[in-house]
PDB file of C-alpha atoms in Angstrom:
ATOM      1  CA  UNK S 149     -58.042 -82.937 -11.052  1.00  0.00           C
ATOM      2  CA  UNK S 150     -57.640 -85.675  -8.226  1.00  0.00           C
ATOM      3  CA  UNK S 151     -57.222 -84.261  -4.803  1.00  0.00           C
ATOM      4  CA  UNK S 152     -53.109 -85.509  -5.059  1.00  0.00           C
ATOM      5  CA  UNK S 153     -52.436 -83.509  -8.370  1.00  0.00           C
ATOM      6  CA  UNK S 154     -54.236 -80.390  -6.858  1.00  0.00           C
ATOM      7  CA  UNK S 155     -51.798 -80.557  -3.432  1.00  0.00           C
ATOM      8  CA  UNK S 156     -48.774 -81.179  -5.708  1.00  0.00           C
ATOM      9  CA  UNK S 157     -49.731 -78.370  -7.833  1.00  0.00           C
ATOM     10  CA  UNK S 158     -50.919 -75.651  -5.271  1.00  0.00           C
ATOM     11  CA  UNK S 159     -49.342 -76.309  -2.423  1.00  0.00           C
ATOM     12  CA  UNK S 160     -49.019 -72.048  -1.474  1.00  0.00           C
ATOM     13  CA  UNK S 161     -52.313 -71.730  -2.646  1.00  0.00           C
ATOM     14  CA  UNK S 162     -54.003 -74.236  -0.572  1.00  0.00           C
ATOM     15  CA  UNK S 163     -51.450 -73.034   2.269  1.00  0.00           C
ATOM     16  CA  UNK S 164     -53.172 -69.761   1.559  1.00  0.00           C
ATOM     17  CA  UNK S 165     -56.477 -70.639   1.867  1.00  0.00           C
ATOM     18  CA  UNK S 166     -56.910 -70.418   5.148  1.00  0.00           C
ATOM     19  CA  UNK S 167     -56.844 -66.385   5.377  1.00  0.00           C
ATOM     20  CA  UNK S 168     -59.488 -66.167   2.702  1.00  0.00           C
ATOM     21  CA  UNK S 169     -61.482 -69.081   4.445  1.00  0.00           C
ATOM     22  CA  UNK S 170     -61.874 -66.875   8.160  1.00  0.00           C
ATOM     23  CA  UNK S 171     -64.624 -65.352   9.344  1.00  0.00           C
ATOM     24  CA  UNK S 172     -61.665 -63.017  11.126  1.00  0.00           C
ATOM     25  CA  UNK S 173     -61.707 -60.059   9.385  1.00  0.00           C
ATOM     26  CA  UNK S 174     -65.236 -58.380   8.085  1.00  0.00           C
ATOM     27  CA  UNK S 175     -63.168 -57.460   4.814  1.00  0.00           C
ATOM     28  CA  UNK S 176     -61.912 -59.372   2.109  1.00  0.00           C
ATOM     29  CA  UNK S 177     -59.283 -57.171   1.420  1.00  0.00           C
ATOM     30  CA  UNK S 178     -58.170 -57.112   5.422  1.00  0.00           C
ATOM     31  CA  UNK S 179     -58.142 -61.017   4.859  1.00  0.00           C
ATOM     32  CA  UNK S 180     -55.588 -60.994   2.028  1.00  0.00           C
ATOM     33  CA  UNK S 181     -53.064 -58.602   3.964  1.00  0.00           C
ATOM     34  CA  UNK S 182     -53.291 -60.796   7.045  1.00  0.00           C
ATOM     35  CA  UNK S 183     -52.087 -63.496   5.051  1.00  0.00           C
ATOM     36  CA  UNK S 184     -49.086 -61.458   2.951  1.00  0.00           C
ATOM     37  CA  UNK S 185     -48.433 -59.424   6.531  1.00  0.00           C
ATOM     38  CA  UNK S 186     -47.443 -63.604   7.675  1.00  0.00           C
ATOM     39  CA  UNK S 187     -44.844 -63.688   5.173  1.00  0.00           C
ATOM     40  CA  UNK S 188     -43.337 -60.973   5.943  1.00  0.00           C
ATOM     41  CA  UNK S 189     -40.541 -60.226   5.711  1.00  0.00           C
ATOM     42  CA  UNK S 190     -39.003 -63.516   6.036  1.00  0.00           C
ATOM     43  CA  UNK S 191     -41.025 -65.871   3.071  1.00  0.00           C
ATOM     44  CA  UNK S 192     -42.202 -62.717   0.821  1.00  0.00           C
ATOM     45  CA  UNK S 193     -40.320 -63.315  -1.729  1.00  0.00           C
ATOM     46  CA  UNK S 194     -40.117 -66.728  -2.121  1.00  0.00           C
ATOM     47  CA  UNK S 195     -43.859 -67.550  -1.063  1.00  0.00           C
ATOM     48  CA  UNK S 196     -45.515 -64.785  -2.384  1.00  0.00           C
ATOM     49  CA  UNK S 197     -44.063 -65.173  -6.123  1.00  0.00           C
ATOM     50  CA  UNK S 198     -45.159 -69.100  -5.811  1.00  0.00           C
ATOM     51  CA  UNK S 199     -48.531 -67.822  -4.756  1.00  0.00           C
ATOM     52  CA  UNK S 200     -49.418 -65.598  -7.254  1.00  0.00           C
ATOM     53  CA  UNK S 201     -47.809 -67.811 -10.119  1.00  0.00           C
ATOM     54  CA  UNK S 202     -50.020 -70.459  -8.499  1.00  0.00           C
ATOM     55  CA  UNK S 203     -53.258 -68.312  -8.161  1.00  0.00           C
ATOM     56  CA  UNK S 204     -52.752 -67.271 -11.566  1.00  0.00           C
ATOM     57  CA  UNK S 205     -52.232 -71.374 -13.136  1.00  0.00           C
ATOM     58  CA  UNK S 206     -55.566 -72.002 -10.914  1.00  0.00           C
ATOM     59  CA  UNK S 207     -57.458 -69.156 -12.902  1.00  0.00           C
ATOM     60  CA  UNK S 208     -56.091 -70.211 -16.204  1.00  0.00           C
ATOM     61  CA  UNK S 209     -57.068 -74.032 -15.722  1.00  0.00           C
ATOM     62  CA  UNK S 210     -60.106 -73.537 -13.727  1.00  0.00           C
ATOM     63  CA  UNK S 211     -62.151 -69.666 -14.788  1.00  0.00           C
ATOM     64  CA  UNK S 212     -65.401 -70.840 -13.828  1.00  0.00           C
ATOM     65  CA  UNK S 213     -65.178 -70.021  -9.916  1.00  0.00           C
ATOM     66  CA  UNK S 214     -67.585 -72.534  -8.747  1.00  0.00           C
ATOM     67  CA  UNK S 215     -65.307 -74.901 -10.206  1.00  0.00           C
ATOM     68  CA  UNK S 216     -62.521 -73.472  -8.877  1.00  0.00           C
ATOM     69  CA  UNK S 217     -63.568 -73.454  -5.723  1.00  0.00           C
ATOM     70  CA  UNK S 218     -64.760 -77.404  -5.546  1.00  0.00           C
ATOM     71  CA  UNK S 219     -61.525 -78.312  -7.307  1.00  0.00           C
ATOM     72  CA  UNK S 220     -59.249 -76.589  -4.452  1.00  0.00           C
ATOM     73  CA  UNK S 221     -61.779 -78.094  -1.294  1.00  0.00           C
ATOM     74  CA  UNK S 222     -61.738 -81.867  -2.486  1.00  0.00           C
ATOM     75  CA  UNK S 223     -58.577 -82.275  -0.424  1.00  0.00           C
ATOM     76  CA  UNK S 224     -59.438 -84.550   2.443  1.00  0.00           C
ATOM     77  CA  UNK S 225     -59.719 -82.480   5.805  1.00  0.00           C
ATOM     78  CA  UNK S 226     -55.825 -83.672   6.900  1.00  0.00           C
ATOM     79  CA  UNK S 227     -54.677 -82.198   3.602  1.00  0.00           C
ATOM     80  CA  UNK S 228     -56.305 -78.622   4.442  1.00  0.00           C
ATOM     81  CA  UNK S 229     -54.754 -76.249   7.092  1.00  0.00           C
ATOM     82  CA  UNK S 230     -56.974 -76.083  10.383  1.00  0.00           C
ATOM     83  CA  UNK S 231     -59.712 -72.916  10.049  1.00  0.00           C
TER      84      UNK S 231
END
């Protein structure tokens, strides 16, 4: 997938990525309710149903997690959120 299809079709997803991405919390766990604790309660609904439906296309298409992973980091730098 070209860096332009993967930003049109994970947009939450890569907006996500930056609380799994910092070296803020010591947990994974504490990283993922960081990032859900921002949407609320505002964007929960809306954001967090795109994310999941989005989290759950990425694991369909890509299951190998090395793949996954290179697939959702080929977007240039100004693509990415700021870590």
């Amino acid at each position: 997938m070209a860096p332009w299809e993967v930003s049109l079709a994970f947009p939450q997803l890569i907006d996500f990525q930056y609380w799994v991405e910092t070296d803020e919390f010591e947990i994974f766990d504490e990283c993922l309710w960081a990032g859900f604790d921002s949407m609320h309660p505002g964007e929960c609904a809306s954001r967090a149903t795109a994310l999941m439906a989005q989290a759950q296309e990425a694991l369909i298409l890509f299951p190998d997690s090395d793949v996954l992973r290179s697939t959702l980091h080929r977007l240039p730098p100004s693509f990415r959120p700021p870590l």
